[in-house]
Short mmCIF file of C-alpha atoms in Angstrom, two decimals:
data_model
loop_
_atom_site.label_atom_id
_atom_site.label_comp_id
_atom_site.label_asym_id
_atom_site.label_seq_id
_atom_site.Cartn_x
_atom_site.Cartn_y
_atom_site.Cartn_z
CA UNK A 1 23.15 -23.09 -15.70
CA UNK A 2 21.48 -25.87 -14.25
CA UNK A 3 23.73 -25.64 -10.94
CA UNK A 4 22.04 -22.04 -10.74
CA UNK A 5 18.53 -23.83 -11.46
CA UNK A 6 18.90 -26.49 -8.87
CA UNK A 7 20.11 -23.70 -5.95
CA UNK A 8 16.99 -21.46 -6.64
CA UNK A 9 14.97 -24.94 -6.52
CA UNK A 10 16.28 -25.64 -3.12
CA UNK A 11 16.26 -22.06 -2.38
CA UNK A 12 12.54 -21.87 -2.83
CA UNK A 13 12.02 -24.82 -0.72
CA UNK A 14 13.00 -22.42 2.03
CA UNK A 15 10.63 -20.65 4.87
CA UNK A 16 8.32 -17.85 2.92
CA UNK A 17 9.12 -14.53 4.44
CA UNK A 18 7.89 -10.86 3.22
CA UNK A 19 9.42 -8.58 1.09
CA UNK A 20 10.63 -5.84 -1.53
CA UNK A 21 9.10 -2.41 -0.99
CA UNK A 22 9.58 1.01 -2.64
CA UNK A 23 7.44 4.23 -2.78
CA UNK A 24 5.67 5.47 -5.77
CA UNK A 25 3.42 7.74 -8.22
CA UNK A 26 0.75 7.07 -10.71
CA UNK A 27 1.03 7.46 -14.67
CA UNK A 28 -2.43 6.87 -16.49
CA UNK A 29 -2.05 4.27 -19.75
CA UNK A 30 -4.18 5.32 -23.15
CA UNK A 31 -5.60 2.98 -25.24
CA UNK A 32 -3.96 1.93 -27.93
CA UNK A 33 -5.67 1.53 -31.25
CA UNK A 34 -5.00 -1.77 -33.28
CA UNK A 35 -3.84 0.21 -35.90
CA UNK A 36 -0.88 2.22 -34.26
CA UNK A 37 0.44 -0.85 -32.73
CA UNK A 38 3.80 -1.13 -33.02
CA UNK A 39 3.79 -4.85 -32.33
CA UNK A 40 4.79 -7.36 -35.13
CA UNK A 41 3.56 -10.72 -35.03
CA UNK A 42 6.41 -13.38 -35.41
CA UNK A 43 4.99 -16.57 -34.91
CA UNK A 44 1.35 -18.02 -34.56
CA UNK A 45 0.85 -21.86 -32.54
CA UNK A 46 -3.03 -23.00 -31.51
CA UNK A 47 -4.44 -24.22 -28.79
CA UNK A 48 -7.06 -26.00 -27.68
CA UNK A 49 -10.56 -24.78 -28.50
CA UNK A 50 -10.76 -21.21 -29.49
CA UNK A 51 -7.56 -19.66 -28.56
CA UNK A 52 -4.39 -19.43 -29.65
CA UNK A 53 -1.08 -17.62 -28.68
CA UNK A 54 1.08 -15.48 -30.81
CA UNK A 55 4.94 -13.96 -30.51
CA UNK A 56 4.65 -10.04 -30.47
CA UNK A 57 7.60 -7.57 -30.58
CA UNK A 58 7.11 -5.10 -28.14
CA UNK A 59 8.68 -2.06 -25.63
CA UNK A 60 9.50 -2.71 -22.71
CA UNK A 61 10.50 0.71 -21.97
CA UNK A 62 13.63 1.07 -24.26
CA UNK A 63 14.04 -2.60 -25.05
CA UNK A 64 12.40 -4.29 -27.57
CA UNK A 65 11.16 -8.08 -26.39
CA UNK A 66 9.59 -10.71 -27.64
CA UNK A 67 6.23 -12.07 -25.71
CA UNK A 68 3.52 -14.56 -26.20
CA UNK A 69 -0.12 -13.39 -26.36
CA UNK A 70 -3.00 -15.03 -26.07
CA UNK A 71 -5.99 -15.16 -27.49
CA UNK A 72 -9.10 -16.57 -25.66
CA UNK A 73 -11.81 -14.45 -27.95
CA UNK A 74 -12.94 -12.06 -25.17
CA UNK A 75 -12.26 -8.33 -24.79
CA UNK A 76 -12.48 -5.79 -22.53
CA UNK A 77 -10.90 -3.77 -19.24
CA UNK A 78 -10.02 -5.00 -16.03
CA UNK A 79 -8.40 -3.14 -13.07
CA UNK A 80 -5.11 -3.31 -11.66
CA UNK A 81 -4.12 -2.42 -8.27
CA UNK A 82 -0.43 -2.22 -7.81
CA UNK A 83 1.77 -2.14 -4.16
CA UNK A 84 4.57 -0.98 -6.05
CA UNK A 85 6.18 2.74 -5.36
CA UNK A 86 9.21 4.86 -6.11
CA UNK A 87 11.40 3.62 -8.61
CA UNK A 88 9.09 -0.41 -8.63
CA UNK A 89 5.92 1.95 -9.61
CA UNK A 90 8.30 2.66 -12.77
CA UNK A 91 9.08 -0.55 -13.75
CA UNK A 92 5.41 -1.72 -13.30
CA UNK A 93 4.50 1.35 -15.57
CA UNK A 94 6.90 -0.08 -18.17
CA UNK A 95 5.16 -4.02 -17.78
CA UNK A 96 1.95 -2.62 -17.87
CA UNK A 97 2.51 -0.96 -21.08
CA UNK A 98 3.69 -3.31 -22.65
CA UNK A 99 1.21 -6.12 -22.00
CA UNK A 100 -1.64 -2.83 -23.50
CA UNK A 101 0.70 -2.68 -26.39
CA UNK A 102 0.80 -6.50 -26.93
CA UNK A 103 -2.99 -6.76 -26.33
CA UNK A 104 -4.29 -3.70 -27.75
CA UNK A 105 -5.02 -5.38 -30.81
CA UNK A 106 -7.66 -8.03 -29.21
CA UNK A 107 -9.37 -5.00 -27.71
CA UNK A 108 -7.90 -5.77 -23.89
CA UNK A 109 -6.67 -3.33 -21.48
CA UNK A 110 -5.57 -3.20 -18.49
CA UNK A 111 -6.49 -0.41 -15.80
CA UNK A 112 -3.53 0.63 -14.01
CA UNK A 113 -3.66 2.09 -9.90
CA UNK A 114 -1.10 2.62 -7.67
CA UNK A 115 -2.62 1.65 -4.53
CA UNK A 116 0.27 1.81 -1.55
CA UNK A 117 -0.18 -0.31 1.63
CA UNK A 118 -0.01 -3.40 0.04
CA UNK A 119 -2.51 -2.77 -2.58
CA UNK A 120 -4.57 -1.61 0.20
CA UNK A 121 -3.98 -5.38 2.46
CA UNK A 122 -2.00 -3.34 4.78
CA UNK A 123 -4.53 -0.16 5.62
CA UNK A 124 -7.90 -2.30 4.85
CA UNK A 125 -8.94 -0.17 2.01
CA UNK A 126 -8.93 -3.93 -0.15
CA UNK A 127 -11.23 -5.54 2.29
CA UNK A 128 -13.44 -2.57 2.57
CA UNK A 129 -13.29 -2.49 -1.55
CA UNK A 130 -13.81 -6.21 -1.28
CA UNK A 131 -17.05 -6.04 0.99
CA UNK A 132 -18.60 -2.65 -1.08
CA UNK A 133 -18.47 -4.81 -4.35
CA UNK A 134 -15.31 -1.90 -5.88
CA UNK A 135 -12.52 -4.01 -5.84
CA UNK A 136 -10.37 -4.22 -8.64
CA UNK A 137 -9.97 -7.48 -10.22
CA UNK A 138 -6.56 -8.17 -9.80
CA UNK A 139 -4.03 -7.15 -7.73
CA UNK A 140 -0.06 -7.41 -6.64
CA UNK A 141 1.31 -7.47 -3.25
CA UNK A 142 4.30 -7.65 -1.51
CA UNK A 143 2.25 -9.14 1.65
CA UNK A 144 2.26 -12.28 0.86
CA UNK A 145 1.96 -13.68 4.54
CA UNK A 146 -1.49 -11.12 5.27
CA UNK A 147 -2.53 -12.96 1.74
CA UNK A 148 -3.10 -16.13 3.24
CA UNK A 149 -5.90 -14.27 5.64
CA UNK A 150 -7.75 -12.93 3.04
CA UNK A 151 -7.62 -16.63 1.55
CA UNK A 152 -8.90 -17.97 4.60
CA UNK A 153 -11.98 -15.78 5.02
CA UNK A 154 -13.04 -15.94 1.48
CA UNK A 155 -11.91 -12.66 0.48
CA UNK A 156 -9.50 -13.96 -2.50
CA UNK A 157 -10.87 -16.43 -5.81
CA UNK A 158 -9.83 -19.84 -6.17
CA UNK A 159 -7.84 -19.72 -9.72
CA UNK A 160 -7.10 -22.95 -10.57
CA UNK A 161 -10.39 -23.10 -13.10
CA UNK A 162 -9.36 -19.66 -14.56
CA UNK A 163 -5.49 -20.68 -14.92
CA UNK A 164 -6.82 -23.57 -16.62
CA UNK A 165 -8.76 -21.45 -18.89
CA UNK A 166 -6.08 -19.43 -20.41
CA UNK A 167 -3.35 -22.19 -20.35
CA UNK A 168 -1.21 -21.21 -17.17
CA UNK A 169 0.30 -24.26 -15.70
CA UNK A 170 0.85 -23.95 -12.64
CA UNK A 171 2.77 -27.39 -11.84
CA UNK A 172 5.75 -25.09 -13.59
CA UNK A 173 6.93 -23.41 -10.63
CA UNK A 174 9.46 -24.72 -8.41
CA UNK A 175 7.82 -27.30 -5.70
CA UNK A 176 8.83 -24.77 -2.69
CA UNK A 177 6.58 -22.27 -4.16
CA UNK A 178 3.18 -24.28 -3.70
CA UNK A 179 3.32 -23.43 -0.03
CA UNK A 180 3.14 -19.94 -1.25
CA UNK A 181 0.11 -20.60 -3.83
CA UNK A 182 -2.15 -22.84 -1.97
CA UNK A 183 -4.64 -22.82 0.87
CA UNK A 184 -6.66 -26.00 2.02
CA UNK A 185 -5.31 -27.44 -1.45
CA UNK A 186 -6.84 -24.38 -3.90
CA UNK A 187 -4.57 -22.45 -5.86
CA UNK A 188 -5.19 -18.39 -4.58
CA UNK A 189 -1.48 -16.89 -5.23
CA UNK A 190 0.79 -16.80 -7.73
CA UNK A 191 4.47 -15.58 -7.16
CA UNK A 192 5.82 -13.30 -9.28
CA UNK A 193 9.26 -13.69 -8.01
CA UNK A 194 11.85 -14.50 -5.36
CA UNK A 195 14.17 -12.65 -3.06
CA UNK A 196 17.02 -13.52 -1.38
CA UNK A 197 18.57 -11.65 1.87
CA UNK A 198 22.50 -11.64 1.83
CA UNK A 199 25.31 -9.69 4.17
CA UNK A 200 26.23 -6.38 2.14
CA UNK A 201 29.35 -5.16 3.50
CA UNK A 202 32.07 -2.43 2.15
CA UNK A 203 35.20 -3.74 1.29
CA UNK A 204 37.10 -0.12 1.57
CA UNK A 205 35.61 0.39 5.68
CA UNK A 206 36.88 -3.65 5.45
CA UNK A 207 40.36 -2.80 4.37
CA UNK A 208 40.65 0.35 6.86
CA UNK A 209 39.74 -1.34 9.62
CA UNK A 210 42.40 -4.24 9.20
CA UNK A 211 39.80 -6.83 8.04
CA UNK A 212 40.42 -8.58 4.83
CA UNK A 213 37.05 -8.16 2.42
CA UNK A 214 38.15 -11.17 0.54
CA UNK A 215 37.23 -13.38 3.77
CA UNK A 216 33.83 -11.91 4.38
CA UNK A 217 32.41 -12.80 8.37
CA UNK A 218 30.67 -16.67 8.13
CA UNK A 219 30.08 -17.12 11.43
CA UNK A 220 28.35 -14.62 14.28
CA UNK A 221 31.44 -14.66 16.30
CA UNK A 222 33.21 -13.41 13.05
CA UNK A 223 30.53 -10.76 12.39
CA UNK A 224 30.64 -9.49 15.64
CA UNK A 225 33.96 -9.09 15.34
CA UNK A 226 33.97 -7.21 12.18
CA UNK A 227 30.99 -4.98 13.69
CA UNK A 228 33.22 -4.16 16.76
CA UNK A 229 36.45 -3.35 14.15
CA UNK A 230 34.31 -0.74 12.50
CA UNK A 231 32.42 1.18 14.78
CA UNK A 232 33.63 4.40 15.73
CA UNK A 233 33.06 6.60 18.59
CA UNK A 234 32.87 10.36 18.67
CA UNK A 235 34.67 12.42 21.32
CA UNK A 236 31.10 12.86 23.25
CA UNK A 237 30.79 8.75 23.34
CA UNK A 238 28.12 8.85 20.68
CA UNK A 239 28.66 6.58 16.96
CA UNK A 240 29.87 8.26 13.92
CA UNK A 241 29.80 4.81 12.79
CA UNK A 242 28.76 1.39 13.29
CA UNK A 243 29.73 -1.72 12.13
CA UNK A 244 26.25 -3.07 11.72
CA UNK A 245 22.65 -2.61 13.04
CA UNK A 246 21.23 -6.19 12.95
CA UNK A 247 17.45 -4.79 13.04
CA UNK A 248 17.65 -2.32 10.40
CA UNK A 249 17.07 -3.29 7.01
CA UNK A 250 15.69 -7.02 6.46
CA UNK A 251 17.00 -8.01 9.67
CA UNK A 252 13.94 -6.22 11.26
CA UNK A 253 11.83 -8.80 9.71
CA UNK A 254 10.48 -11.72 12.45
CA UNK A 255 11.54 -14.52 10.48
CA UNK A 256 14.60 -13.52 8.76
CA UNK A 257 17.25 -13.94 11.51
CA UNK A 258 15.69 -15.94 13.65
CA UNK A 259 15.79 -18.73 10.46
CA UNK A 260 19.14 -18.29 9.78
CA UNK A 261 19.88 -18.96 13.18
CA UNK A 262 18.36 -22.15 12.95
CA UNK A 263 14.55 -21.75 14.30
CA UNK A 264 11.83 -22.71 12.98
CA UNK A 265 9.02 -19.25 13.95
CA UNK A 266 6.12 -21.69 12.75
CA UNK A 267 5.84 -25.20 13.23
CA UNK A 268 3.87 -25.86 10.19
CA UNK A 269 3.01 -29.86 11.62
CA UNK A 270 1.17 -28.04 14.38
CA UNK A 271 0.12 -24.89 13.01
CA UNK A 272 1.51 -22.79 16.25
CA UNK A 273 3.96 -20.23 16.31
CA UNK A 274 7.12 -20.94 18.18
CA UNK A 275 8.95 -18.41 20.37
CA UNK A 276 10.56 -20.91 22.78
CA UNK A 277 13.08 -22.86 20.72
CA UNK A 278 16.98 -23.32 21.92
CA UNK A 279 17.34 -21.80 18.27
CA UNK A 280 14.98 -18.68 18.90
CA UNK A 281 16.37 -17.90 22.41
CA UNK A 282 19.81 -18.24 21.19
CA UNK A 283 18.95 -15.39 18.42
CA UNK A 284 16.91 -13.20 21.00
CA UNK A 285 19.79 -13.51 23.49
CA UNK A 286 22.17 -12.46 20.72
CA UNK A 287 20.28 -9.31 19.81
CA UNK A 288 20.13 -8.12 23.04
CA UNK A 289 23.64 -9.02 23.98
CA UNK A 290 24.30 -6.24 20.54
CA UNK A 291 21.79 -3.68 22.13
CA UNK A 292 23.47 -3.58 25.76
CA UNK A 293 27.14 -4.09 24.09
CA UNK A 294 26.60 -0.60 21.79
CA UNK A 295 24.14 0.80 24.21
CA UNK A 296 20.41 1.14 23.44
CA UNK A 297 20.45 4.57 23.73
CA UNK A 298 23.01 5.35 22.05
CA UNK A 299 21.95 3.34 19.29
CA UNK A 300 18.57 4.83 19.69
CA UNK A 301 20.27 8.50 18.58
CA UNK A 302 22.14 6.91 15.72
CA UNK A 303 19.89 5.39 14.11
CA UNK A 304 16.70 7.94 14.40
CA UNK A 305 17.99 10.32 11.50
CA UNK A 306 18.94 7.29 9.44
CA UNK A 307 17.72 7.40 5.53
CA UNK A 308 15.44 4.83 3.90
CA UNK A 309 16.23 1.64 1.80
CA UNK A 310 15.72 3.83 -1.78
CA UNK A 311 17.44 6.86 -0.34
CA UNK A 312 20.64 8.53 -0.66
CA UNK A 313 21.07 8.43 3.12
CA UNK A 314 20.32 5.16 3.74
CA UNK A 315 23.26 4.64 6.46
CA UNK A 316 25.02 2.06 4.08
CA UNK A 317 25.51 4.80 1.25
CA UNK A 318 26.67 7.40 3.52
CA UNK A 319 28.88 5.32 5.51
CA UNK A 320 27.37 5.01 8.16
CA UNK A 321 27.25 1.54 8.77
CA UNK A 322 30.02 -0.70 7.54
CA UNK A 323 27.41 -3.59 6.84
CA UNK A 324 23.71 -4.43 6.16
CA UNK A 325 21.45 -7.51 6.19
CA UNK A 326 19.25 -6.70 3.20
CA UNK A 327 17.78 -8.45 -0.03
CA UNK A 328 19.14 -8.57 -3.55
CA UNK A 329 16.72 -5.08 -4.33
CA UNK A 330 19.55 -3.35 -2.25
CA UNK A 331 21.66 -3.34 -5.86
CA UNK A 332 19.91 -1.44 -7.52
CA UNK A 333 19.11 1.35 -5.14
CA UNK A 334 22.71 0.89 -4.72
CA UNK A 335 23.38 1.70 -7.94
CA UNK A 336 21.04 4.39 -8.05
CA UNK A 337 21.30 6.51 -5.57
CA UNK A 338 25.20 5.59 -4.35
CA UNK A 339 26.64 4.26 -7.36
CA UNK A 340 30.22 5.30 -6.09
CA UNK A 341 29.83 3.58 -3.22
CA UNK A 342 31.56 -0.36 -3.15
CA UNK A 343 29.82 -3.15 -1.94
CA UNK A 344 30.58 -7.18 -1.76
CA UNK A 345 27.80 -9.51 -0.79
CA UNK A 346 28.22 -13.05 1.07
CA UNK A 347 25.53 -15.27 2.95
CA UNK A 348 24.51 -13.99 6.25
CA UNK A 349 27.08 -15.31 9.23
CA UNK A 350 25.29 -17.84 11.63
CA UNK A 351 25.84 -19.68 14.84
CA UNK A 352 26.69 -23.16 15.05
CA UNK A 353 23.51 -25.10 14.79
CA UNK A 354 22.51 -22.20 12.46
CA UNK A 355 20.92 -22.51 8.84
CA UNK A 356 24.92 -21.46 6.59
CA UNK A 357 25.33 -20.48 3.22
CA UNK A 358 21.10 -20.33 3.33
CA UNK A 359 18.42 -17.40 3.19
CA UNK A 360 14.83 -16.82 3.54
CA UNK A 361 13.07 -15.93 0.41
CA UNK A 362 10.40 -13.35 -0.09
CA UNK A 363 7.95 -12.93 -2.95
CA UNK A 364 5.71 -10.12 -4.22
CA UNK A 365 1.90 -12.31 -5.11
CA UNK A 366 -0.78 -12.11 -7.53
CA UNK A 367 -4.57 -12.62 -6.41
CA UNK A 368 -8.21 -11.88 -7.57
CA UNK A 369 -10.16 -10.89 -5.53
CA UNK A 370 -13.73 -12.73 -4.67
CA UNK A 371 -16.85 -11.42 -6.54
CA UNK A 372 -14.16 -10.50 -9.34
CA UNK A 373 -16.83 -10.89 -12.71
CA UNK A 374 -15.42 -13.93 -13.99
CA UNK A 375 -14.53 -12.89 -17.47
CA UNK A 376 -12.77 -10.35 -16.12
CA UNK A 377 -11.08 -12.58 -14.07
CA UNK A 378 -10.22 -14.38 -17.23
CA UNK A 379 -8.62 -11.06 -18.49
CA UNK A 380 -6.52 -10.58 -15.53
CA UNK A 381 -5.26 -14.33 -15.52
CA UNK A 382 -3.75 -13.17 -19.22
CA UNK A 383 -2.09 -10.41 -17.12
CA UNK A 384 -0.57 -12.90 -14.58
CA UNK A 385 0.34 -14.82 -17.47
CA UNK A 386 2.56 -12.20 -19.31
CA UNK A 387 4.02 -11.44 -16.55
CA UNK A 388 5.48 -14.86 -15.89
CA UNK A 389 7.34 -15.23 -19.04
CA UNK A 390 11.16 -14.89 -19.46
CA UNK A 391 10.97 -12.23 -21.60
CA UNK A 392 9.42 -9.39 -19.11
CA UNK A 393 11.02 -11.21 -16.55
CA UNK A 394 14.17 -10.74 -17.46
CA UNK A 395 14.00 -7.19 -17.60
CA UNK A 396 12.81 -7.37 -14.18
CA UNK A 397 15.39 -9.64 -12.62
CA UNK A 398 18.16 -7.36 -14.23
CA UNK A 399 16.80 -4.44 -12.56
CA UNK A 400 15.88 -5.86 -9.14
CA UNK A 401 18.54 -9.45 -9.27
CA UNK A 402 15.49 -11.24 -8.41
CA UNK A 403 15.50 -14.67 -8.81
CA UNK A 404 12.78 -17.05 -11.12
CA UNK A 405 9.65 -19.10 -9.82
CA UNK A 406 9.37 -21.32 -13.15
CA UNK A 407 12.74 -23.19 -13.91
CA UNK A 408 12.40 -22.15 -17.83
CA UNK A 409 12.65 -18.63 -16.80
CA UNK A 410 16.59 -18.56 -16.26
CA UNK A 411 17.10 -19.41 -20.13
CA UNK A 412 16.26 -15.63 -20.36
CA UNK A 413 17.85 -14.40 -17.58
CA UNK A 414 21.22 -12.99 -18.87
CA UNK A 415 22.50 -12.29 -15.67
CA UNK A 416 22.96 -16.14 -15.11
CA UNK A 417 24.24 -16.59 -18.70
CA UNK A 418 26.62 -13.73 -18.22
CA UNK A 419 27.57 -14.84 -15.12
CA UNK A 420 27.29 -11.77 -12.66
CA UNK A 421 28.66 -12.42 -9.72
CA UNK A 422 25.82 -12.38 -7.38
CA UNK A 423 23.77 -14.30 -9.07
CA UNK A 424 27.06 -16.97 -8.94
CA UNK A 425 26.40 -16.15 -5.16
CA UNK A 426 22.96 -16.95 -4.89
#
């Protein structure tokens, strides 16, 4: 256990890159009336002043767990815009209920809206609901790089008064994650969680191609190799199959590869991006070495009809490609939509010089927007709050294999205390 603490600590001292995405619906949340909750008060502790925090029993979904409310002797509404889609929009559903279930007798709900694009960072529909004085108060992203713009300019509330106010403390997340929360030294993002990208690869394409899946690629040379042992060519010189596609998946991100290769995109001692490194060249050259090797074309025509990451033609399920660069997300859509399909994970092969046995890690952020009325602020700090504990974490890390931004978090995480194997990987 505290080997698996002390990797996700230096894990989260790693560069911040985006991630996890899925596609989604909407599902409106009643009310629920003090007296038809289900919830049974275990345990009652005060706090300072006028609030205090008490253990509830309630669903999350079809689980019963056990979460901490508290009580800071206001009521009311507050809006929620959520990024999440697809089969994330579900589990939201599930969190959200449960924190109206757990708060329904204190007379606070919260508002529930799907709102793709980034809970509307992406298509500018947050900035315009920002500026016309409509903008929810709280929302969930997984842009947490455009976040820091909307910091910048103003457009996002300080919250290191309000997480004061309802007993969040924020010095409980791992060190690496304060580059993520702060701006100019003010707290305006909180992490929900962590991602981690890792080499998927199928051990039966392995096997048929002569490679051995029980020695897994580390280096490029190695994966290159592998990649060239399982593509196959039609009769017409066209792919039935590739090996791998390094820009599909998370390897299309800017910073992924290029950090495992051992650059640095952003030199954060002089605030200027960095395309010019030994590192970055050595990654660029090594891409387009792939492109000319498998032809662009050709590659081009293979990959245009290619499913999605939550789709049952995503090129990994079908078989199309032998291996993928992806986050740990990738198991459950695995296990979804393909859950015949085998898969092995390992760290992503790098070049000498490169960053082994490492990974980027992404995280999906909380923020308030400016203007937000500031007891409703309060009420979506409680939000942010719940959603941080172990409890409706854990339900969320089993799901997704995400990985914990407050150390306390793995003593509920019974994928660690189980010991699944790719959380013993990561």
């Amino acid at each position: 256990m505290e080997k698996k603490k002390a990797l996700a600590a230096v894990m989260a001292t790693m560069l911040i890159a985006s991630s996890l995405t899925a596609c989604g619906g909407t599902k409106d949340t009643e009310n629920m009336d003090a007296s038809q909750t289900s919830s049974a008060q275990t345990q009652a502790v005060s706090l300072d002043g006028d609030k205090t925090t008490t253990v509830k029993t309630v669903k999350m979904g079809d689980n019963d767990v056990e979460v901490e409310v508290t009580d800071i002797g206001k009521t009311g509404t507050f809006t929620f815009w959520s990024a999440y889609t697809g089969d994330s929009a579900i589990w939201e559903q599930k969190r959200v209920d449960a924190f109206n279930e757990a708060y329904a007798d204190l007379g606070i709900k919260c508002d529930l809206q799907f709102v793709p694009d980034g809970a509307g960072i992406n298509n500018g529909k947050l900035l315009s609901a920002i500026a016309g004085g409509t903008a929810p108060d709280l929302i969930v992203t997984d842009n947490s790089i455009s976040c820091y713009q909307y910091a910048a300019e103003g457009s996002f509330m300080g919250l290191d008064a309000v997480l004061d106010e309802i007993d969040l403390d924020v010095s409980s997340f791992f060190e690496g994650c304060k580059d993520v929360m702060y701006y100019n030294d003010v707290c305006y993002l909180i992490p929900q969680d962590t991602n981690v990208i890792m080499l998927y690869y199928n051990p039966e394409i392995a096997k048929e191609c002569g490679l051995d899946p029980e020695n897994p690629p580390k280096t490029i040379e190695e994966l290159d190799s592998w990649s060239d042992a399982m593509a196959v060519k039609a009769a017409d010189g066209s792919y039935d199959r590739l090996g791998i596609v390094p820009w599909l998946d998370s390897g299309n991100d800017a910073f992924v590869l290029p950090y495992l290769f051992g650059a640095d995109p952003y030199d954060k001692t002089t605030g200027k991006v960095d395309l010019t490194s030994d590192k970055m060249l050595n990654y660029m050259a090594w891409i387009q070495g792939y492109a000319k090797k498998y032809d662009p074309e050709k590659i081009n025509a293979f990959t245009s009809g290619l499913g999605q990451m939550f789709s049952p033609d995503h090129p990994f399920m079908t078989g199309k490609v032998g291996m993928t660069i992806t986050g740990n997300w990738f198991s459950e859509a695995l296990k979804e939509y393909a859950p015949d399909v085998p898969y092995e994970v390992c760290a992503v092969p790098v070049p000498e010089g490169g960053r082994a046995n490492s990974t980027t890690f992404g995280t999906n952020v909380f923020a308030i927007p400016a203007g937000t009325d500031p007891d409703k602020a309060q009420l979506a700090a409680l939000f942010i709050k719940f959603a941080e504990q172990g409890s409706i974490n854990e339900d969320n890390f089993s799901v997704w294999r995400s990985i914990p931004v407050i150390d306390a978090a793995f003593d509920d995480v019974s994928l660690t205390k189980n010991g699944d194997e790719m959380y013993a990987l990561v």
